[in-house]
Coordinates of C-alpha atoms (C1' of nucleotides) in Angstrom, one line a residue:
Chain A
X1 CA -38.3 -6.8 -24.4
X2 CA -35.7 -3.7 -24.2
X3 CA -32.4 -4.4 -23.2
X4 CA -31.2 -5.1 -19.6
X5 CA -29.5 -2.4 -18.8
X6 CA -32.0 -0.4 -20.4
X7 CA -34.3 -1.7 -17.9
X8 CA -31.6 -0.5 -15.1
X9 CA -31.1 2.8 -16.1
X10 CA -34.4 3.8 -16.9
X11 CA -34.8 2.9 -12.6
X12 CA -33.2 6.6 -12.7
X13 CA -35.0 8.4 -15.7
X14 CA -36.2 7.7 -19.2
X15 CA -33.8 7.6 -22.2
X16 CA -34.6 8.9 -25.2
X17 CA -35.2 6.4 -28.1
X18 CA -31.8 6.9 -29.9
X19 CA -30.6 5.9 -26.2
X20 CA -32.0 3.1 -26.6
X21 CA -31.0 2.3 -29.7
X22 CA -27.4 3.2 -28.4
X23 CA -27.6 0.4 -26.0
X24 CA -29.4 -2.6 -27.8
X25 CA -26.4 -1.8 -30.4
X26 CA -23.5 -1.9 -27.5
X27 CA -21.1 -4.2 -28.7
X28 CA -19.3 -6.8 -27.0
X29 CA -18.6 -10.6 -26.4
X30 CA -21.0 -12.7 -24.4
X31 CA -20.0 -15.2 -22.0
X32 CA -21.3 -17.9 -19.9
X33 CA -20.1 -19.0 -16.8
X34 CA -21.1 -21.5 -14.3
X35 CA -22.0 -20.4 -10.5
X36 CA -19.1 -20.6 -8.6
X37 CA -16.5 -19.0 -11.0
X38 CA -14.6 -16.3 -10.4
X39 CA -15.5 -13.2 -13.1
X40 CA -12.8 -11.3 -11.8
X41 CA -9.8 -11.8 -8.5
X42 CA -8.5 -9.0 -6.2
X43 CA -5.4 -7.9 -8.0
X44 CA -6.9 -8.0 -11.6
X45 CA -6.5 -5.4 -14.2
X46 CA -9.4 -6.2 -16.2
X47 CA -9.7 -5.0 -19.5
X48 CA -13.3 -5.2 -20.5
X49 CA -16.6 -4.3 -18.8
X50 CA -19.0 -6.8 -17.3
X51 CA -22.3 -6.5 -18.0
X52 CA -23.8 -9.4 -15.7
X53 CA -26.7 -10.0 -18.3
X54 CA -28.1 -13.1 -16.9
X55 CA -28.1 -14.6 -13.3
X56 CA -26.7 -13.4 -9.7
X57 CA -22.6 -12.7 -9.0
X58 CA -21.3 -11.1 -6.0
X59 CA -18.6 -8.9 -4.7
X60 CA -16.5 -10.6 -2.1
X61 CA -13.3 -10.1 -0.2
X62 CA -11.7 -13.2 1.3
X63 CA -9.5 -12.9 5.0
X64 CA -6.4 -14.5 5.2
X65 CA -8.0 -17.1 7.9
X66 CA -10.5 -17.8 4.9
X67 CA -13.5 -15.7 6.4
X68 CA -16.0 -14.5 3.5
X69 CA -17.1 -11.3 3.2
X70 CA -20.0 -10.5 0.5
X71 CA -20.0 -6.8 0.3
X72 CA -22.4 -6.7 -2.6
X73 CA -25.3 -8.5 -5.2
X74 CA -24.8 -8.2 -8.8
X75 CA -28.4 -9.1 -10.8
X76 CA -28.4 -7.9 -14.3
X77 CA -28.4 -4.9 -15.3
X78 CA -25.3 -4.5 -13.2
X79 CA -22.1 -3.4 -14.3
X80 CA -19.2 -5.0 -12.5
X81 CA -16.0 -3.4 -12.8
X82 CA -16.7 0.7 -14.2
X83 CA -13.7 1.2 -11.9
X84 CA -10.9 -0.5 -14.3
X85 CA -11.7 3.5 -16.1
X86 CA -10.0 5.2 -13.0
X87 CA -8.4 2.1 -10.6
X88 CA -5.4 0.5 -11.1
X89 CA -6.2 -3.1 -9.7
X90 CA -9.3 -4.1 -8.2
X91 CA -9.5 -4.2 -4.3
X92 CA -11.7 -7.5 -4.7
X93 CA -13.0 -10.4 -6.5
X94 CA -16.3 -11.3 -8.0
X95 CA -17.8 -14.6 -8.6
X96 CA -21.0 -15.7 -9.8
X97 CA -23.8 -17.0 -7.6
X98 CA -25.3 -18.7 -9.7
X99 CA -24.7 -19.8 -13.9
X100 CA -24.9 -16.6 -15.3
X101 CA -24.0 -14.4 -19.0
X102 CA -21.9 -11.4 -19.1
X103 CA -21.2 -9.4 -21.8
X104 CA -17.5 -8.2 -22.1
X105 CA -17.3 -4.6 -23.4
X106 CA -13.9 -2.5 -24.5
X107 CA -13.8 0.1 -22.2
X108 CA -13.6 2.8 -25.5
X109 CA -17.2 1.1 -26.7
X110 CA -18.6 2.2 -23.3
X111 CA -16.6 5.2 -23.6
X112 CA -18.2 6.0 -26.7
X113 CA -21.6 5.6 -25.7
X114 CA -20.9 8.2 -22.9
X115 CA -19.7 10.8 -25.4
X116 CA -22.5 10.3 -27.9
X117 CA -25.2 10.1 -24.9
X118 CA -24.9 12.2 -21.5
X119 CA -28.6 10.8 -20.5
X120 CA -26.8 7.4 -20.5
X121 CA -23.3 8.4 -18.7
X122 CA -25.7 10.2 -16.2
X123 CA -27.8 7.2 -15.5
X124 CA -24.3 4.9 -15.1
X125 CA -23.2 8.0 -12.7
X126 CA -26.5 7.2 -10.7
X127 CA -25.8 3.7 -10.8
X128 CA -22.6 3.7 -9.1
X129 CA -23.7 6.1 -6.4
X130 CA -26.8 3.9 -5.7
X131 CA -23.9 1.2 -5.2
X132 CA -22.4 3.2 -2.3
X133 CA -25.9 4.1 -1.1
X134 CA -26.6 0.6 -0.5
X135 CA -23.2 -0.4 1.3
X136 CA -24.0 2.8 3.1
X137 CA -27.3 0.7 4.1
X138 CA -25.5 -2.8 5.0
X139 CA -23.6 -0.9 7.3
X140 CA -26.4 0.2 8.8
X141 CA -27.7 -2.9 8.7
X142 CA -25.0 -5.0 10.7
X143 CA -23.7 -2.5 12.9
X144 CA -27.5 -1.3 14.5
X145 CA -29.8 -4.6 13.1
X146 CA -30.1 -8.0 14.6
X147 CA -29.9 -11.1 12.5
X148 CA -33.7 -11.2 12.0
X149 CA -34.1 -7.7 11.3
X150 CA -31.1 -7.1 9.1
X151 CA -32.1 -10.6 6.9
X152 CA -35.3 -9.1 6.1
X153 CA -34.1 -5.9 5.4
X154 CA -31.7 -7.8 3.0
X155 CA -34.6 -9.9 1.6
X156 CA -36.8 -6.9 0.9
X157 CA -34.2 -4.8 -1.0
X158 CA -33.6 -7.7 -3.0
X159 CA -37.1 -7.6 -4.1
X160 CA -37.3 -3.8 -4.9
X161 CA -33.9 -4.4 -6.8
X162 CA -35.1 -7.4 -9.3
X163 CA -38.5 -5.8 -9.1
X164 CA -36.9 -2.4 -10.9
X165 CA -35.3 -4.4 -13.5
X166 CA -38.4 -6.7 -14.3
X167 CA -37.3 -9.5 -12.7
X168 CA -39.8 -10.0 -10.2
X169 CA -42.8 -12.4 -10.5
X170 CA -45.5 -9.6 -8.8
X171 CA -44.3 -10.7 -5.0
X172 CA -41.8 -13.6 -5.6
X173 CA -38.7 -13.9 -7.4
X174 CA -35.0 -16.2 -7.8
X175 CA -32.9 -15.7 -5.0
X176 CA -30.3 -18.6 -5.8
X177 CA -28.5 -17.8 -2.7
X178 CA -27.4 -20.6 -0.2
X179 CA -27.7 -19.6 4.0
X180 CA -23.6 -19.7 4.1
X181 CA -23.7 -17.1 1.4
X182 CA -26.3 -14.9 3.4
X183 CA -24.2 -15.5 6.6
X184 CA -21.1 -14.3 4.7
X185 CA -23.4 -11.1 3.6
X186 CA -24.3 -10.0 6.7
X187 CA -21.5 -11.1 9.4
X188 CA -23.9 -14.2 10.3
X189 CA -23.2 -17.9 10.4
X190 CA -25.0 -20.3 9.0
X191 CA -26.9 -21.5 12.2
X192 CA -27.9 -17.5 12.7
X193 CA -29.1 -16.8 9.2
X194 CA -31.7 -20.6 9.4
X195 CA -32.8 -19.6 12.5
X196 CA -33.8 -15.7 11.2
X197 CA -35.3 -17.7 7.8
X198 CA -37.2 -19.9 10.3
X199 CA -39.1 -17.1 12.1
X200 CA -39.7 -14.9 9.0
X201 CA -41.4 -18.1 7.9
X202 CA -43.6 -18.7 10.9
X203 CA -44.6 -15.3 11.2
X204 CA -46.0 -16.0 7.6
X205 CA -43.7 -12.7 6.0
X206 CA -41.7 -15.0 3.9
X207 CA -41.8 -18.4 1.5
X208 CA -38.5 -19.7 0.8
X209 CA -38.1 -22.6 -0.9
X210 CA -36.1 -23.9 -4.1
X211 CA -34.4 -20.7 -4.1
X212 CA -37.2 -18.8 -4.8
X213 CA -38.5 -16.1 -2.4
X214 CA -42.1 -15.0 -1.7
X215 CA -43.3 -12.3 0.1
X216 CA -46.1 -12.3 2.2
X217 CA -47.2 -8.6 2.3
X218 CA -44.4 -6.5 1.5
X219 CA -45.5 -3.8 3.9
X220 CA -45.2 -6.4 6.7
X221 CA -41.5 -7.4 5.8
X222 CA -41.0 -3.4 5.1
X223 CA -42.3 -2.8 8.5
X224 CA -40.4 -5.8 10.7
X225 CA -37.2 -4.1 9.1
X226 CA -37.7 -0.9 9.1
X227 CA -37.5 -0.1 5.2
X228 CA -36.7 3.2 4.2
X229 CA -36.4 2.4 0.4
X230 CA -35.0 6.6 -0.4
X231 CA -31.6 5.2 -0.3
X232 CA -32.2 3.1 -3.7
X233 CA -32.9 6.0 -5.4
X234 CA -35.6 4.4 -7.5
X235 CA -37.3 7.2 -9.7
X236 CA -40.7 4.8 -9.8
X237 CA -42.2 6.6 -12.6
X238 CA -39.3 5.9 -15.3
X239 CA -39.1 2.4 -13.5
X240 CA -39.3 -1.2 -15.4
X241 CA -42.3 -2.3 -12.9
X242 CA -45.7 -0.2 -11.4
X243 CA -44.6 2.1 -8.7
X244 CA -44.6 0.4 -5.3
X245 CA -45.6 2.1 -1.9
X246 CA -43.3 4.9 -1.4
X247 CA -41.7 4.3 2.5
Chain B
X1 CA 1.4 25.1 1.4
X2 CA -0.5 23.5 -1.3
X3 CA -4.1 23.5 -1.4
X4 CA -5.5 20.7 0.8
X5 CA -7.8 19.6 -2.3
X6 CA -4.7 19.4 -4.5
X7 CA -3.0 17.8 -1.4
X8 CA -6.2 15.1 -1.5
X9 CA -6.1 14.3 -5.3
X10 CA -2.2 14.1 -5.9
X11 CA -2.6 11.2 -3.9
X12 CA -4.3 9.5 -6.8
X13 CA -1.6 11.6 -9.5
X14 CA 0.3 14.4 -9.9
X15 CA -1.3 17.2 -11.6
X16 CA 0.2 19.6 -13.9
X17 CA 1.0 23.3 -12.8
X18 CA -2.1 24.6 -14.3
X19 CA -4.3 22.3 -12.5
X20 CA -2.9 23.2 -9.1
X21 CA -3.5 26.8 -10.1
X22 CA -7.1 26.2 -10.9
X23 CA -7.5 24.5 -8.0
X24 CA -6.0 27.6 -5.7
X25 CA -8.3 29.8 -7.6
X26 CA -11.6 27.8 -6.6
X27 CA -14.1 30.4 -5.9
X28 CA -16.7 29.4 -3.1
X29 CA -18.3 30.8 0.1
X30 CA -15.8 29.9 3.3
X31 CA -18.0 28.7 6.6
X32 CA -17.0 27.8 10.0
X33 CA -18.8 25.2 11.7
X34 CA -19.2 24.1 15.6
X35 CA -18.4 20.7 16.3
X36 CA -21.6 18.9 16.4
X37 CA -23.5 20.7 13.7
X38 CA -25.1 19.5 10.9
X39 CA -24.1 20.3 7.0
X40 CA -26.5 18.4 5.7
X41 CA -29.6 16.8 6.1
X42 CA -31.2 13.4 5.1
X43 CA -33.9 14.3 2.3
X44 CA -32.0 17.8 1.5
X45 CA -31.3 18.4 -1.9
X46 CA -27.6 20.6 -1.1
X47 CA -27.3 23.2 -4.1
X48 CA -23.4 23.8 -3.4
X49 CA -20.5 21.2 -3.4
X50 CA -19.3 21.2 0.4
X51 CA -15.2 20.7 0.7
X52 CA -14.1 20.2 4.1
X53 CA -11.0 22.1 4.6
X54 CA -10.7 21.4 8.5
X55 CA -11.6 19.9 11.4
X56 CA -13.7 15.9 10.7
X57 CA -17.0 15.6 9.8
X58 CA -19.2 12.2 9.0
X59 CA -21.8 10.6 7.3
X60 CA -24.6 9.2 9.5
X61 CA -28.0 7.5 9.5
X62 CA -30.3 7.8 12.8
X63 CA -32.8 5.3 13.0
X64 CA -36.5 5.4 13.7
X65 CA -35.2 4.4 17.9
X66 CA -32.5 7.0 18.1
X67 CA -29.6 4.3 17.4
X68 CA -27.0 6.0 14.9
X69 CA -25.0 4.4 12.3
X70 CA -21.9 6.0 11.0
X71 CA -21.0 5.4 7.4
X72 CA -17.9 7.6 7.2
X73 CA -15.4 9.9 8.3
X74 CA -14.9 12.8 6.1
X75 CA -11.4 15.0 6.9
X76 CA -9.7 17.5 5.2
X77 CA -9.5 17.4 1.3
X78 CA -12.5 15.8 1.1
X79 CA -15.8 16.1 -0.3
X80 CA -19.1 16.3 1.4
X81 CA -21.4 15.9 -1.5
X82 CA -20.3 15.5 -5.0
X83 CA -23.7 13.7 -5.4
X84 CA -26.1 16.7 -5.9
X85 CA -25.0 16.3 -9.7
X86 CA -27.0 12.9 -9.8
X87 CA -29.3 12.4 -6.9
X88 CA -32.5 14.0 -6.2
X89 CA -32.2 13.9 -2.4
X90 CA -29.5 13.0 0.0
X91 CA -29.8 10.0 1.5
X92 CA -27.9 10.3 4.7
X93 CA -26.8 13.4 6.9
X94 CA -23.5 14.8 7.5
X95 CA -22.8 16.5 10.9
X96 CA -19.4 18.0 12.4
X97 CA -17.3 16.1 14.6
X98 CA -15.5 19.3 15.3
X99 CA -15.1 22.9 14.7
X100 CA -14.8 22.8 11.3
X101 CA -14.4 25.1 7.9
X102 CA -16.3 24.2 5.1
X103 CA -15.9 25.8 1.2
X104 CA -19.2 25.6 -0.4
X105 CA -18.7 25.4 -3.9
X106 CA -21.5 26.7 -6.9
X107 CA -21.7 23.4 -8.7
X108 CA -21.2 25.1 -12.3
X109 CA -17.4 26.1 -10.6
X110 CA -17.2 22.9 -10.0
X111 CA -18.0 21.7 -13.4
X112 CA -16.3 24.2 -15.3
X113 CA -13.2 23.0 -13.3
X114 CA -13.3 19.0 -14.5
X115 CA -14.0 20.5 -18.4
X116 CA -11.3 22.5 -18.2
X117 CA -9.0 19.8 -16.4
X118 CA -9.4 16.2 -17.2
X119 CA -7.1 15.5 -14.6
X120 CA -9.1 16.8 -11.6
X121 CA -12.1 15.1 -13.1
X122 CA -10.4 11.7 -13.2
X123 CA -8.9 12.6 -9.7
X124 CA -12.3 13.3 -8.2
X125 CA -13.8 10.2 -9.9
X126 CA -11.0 8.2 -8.0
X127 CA -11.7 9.7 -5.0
X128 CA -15.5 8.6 -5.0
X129 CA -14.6 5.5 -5.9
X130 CA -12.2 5.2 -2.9
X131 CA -14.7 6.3 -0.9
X132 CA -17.0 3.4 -2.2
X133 CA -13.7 1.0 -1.0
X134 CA -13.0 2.5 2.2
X135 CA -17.2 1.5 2.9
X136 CA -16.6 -2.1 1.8
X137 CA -13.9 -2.1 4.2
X138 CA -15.9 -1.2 6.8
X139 CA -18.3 -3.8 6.1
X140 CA -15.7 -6.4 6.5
X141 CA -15.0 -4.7 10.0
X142 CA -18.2 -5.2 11.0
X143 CA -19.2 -8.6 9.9
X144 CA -15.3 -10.4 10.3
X145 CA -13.4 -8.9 12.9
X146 CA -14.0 -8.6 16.4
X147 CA -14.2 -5.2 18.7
X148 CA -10.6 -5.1 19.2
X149 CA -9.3 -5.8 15.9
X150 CA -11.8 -3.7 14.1
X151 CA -10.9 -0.2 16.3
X152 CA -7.4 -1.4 15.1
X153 CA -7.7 -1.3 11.7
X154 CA -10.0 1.6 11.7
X155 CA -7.2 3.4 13.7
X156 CA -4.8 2.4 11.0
X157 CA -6.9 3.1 8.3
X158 CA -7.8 7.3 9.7
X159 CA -3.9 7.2 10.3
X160 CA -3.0 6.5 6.3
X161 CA -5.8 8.7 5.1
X162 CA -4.7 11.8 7.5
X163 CA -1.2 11.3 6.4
X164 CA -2.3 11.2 2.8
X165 CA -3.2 14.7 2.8
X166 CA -0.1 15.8 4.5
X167 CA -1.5 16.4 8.5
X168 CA -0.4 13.4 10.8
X169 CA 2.9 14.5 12.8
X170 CA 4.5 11.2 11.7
X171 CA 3.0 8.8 14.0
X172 CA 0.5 10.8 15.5
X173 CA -2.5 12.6 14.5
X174 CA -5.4 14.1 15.7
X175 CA -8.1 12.1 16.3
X176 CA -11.5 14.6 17.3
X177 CA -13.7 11.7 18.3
X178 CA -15.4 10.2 21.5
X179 CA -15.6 6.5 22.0
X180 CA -18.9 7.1 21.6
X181 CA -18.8 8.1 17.7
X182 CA -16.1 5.3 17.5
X183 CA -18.9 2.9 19.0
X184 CA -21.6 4.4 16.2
X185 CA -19.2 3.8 13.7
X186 CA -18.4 -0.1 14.3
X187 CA -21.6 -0.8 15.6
X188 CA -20.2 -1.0 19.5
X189 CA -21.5 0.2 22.1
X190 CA -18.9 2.9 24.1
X191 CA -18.1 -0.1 27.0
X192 CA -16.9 -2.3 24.0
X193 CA -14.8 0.4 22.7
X194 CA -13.2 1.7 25.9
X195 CA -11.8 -1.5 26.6
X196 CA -10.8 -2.3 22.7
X197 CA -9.0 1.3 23.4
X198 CA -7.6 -0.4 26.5
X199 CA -6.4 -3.6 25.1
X200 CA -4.6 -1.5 22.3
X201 CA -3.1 0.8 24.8
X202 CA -1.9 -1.8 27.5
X203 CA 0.0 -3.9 24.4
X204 CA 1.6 -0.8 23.5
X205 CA 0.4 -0.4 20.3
X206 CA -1.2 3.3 20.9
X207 CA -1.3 6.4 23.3
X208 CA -5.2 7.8 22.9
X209 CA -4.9 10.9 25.2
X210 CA -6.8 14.6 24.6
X211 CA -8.5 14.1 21.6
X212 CA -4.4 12.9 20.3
X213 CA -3.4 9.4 18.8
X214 CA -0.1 8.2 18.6
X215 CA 0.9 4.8 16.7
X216 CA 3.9 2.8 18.2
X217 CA 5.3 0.4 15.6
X218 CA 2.2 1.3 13.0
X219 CA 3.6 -2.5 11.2
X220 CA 2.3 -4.0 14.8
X221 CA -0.9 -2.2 14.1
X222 CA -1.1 -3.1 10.8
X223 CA -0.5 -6.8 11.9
X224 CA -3.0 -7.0 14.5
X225 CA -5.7 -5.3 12.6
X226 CA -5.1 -7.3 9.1
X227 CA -4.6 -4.5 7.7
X228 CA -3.8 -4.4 3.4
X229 CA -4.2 -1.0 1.7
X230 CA -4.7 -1.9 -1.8
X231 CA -8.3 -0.7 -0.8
X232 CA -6.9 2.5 -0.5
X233 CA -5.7 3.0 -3.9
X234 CA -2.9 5.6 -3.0
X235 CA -0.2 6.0 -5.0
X236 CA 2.5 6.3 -2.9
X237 CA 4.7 7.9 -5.0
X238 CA 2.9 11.3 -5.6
X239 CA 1.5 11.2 -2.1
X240 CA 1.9 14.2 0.3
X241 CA 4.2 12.1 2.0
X242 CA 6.5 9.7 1.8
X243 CA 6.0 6.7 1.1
X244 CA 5.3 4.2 3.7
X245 CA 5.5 0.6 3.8
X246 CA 3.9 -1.7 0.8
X247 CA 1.6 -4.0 2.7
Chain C
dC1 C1' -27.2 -44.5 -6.4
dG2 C1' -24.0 -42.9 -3.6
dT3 C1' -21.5 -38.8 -2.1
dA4 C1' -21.5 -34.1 -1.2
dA5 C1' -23.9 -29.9 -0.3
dT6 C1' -27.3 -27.7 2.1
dC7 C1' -30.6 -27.2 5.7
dT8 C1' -32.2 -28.0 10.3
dT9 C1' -32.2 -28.5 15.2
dG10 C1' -30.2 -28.9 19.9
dA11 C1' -26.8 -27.9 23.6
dG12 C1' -23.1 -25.3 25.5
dT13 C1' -20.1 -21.2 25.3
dC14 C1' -18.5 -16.5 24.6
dC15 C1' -18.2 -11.8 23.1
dA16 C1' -20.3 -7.8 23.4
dA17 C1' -24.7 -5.6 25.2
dT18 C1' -26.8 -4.0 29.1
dC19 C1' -27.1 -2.1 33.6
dA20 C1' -25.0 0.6 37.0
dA21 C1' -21.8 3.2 39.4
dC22 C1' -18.1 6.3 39.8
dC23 C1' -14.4 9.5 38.3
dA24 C1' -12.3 13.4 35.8
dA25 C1' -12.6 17.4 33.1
dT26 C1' -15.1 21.1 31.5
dG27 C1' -18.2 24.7 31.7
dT28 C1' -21.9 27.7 33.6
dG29 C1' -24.4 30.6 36.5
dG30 C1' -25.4 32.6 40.9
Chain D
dC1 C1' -15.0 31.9 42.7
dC2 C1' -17.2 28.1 43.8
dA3 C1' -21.6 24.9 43.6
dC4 C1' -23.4 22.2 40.3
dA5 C1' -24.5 20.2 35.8
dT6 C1' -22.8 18.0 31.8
dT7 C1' -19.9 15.3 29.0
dG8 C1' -16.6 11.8 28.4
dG9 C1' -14.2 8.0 30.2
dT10 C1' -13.5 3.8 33.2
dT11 C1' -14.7 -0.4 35.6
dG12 C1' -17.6 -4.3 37.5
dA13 C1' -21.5 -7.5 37.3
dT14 C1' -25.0 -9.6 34.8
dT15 C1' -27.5 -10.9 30.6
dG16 C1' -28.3 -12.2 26.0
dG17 C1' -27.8 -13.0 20.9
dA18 C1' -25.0 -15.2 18.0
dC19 C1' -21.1 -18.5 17.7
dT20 C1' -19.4 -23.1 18.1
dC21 C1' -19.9 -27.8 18.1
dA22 C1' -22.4 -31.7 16.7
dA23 C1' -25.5 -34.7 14.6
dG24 C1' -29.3 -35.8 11.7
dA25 C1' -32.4 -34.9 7.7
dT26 C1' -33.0 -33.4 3.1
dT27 C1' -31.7 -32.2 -1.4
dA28 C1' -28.6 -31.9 -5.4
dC29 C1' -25.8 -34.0 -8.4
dG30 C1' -22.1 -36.8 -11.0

DNA sequence: CGTAATCTTGAGTCCAATCAACCAATGTGG
DNA sequence: CCACATTGGTTGATTGGACTCAAGATTACG
């Protein structure tokens, strides 16, 4: 099985074997933490990299009325905080959705991967701007798509995002994501986000149970929220999974 | 005058004297744009690096029902499309929001620029990666606050950025959009806007008159709206201008 | 096994959408 | 130079999707 964020990057293009090699090598120390802990706060200097390797975090922002905002889903593969290169402090916090493993890297390892392999500092280039893509797409999502719509629009990217890293089980996969956590995602409360879950289920496009998520006909739940999947910038040849339907 | 790019990245750091010069001496083809044209096209693959060196411009999705999404403001200083280095395709368009001039610069000028200065490379990273913020702030716009405190702190936030790069008339600026585009860009429709506009007007907080915004007591702003700029990651001190309140 | 999360469902409310005029400013062509 | 069209802004009345409040059912967990 090749390395996680092998499996990422190679969403963009392939790597070359000594690429490969590079990034089984990548050094650093491995940590578990539980869901609900706090990787990183707003504020922080980190000093390491996060690779999540295992499990679901995301990127939040809390108001000072205690509102939530999600403004991203880490899954593995992911890289957490590439900014501490450039930023001074982060702008917000991460916490894990579920238990999870990171690996902690010194920022001159990953430095030295770049140098001794452009293919790889290319693909984490890709990565990032894939990142903005996709708030791009939430924004589009909550400012032009109801709660139904944007929910499975949500759902579905989800699916082509652990599908690309070989996460997915063919048409189901672990969403370990409470309805208060998909509220806080998409501006929703909790009563909004059942009642959106309810009708993807009755309409038969969706199984959710035990945090796991089935999809009943992809094209269905692609079609319902108008999925235009260009913005993931998914190269499906190089891609960890078969090529899907191009949208 | 300094160059508006150098104006746009000394807000990150100062550069050295040779940096600025390089910068002066970027070669490219100048371009005037009317307001309402398009740069760029979703799906195009752009083969120069677009600077914006006046007028506004924005990023924008149109949806299969004509409903438009706007995913950011682009001014001055700033960059149209810095990923044509990565990414096969754009995902998104960018059109004019008035006349405009645009440098379109050959990507290898570009890159010969960031190997021969480290610091413009670092700056430009920074400046992607606040652009990545400034979309997460967005999203907490759009899924926390209301209409009224939302046009608030996007006012706020256009104010900040326009003063970074050294063209706000202390506390005002101008502002080249309808409430229209101010609708498609917090997901409001133009009724919801105009009486935000109205709210913000009749407490005092703004005059919105000929295309011109002026900001009475910005702190009052700022408090209304919730507004914190870490997000911004501006360092004040080498900023275009001077420093204005820590919030 | 008991307490706390999480999920579900119903009823009432509210903010912003929708629908619909109307006004002001700008621009265009006869 | 003025009739007329167009764009942008303003205001009122009505509607609707999501929020709020609330209670009960189910599941997770120490």
């Amino acid at each position: 099985m090749s390395h996680i964020l092998t499996r990422k990057l190679e969403g963009f293009a392939a790597l070359s074997e000594a690429d490969r090699r590079a990034i089984d090598n990548l050094a650093g120390a491995t940590q578990r933490l539980p869901a609900g802990r706090d990787l990183i706060r707003e504020g922080d200097r980190p000093e390491r990299v996060f690779l999540l390797v295992e499990g679901w975090a995301c990127r939040y922002k809390t108001l000072l009325d205690g509102r939530r905002q999600i403004m991203a889903f880490l899954i593995p593969g992911d890289l957490c905080d590439i900014h501490i290169f450039v930023l001074k402090a982060m702008d917000h916090s991460i916490a894990m959705l579920s238990d999870a493993v990171v690996l902690g890297i010194e920022p001159n390892v990953l430095l030295a991967l770049m140098d001794a392999h452009p293919a790889v500092e290319r693909a984490l280039w890709w990565a990032t701007l894939v990142d903005e893509a996709v708030l791009r797409e939430w924004l589009v999502n909550m400012g032009q798509r109801d709660a139904y719509t944007s929910i499975a629009h949500l759902l579905y990217e989800m699916w082509l995002r652990v599908r690309a890293v070989g996460l997915a089980d063919g048409d189901q996969f672990s969403l370990p994501l409470t309805q208060v956590q998909l509220g806080d995602t998409m501006g929703l409360t909790p009563v909004a986000v059942n009642r959106a879950l309810q009708r993807l289920r009755q309409e038969g496009l969706i199984t959710l149970d035990q945090r796991r998520l089935t999809i009943h006909g992809p094209e269905q739940l692609a079609a319902v929220s108008g999925f235009q999947s260009r913005y993931l910038h998914l190269n499906s040849e190089n891609s960890a999974t078969p090529p899907i339907l191009a949208h």
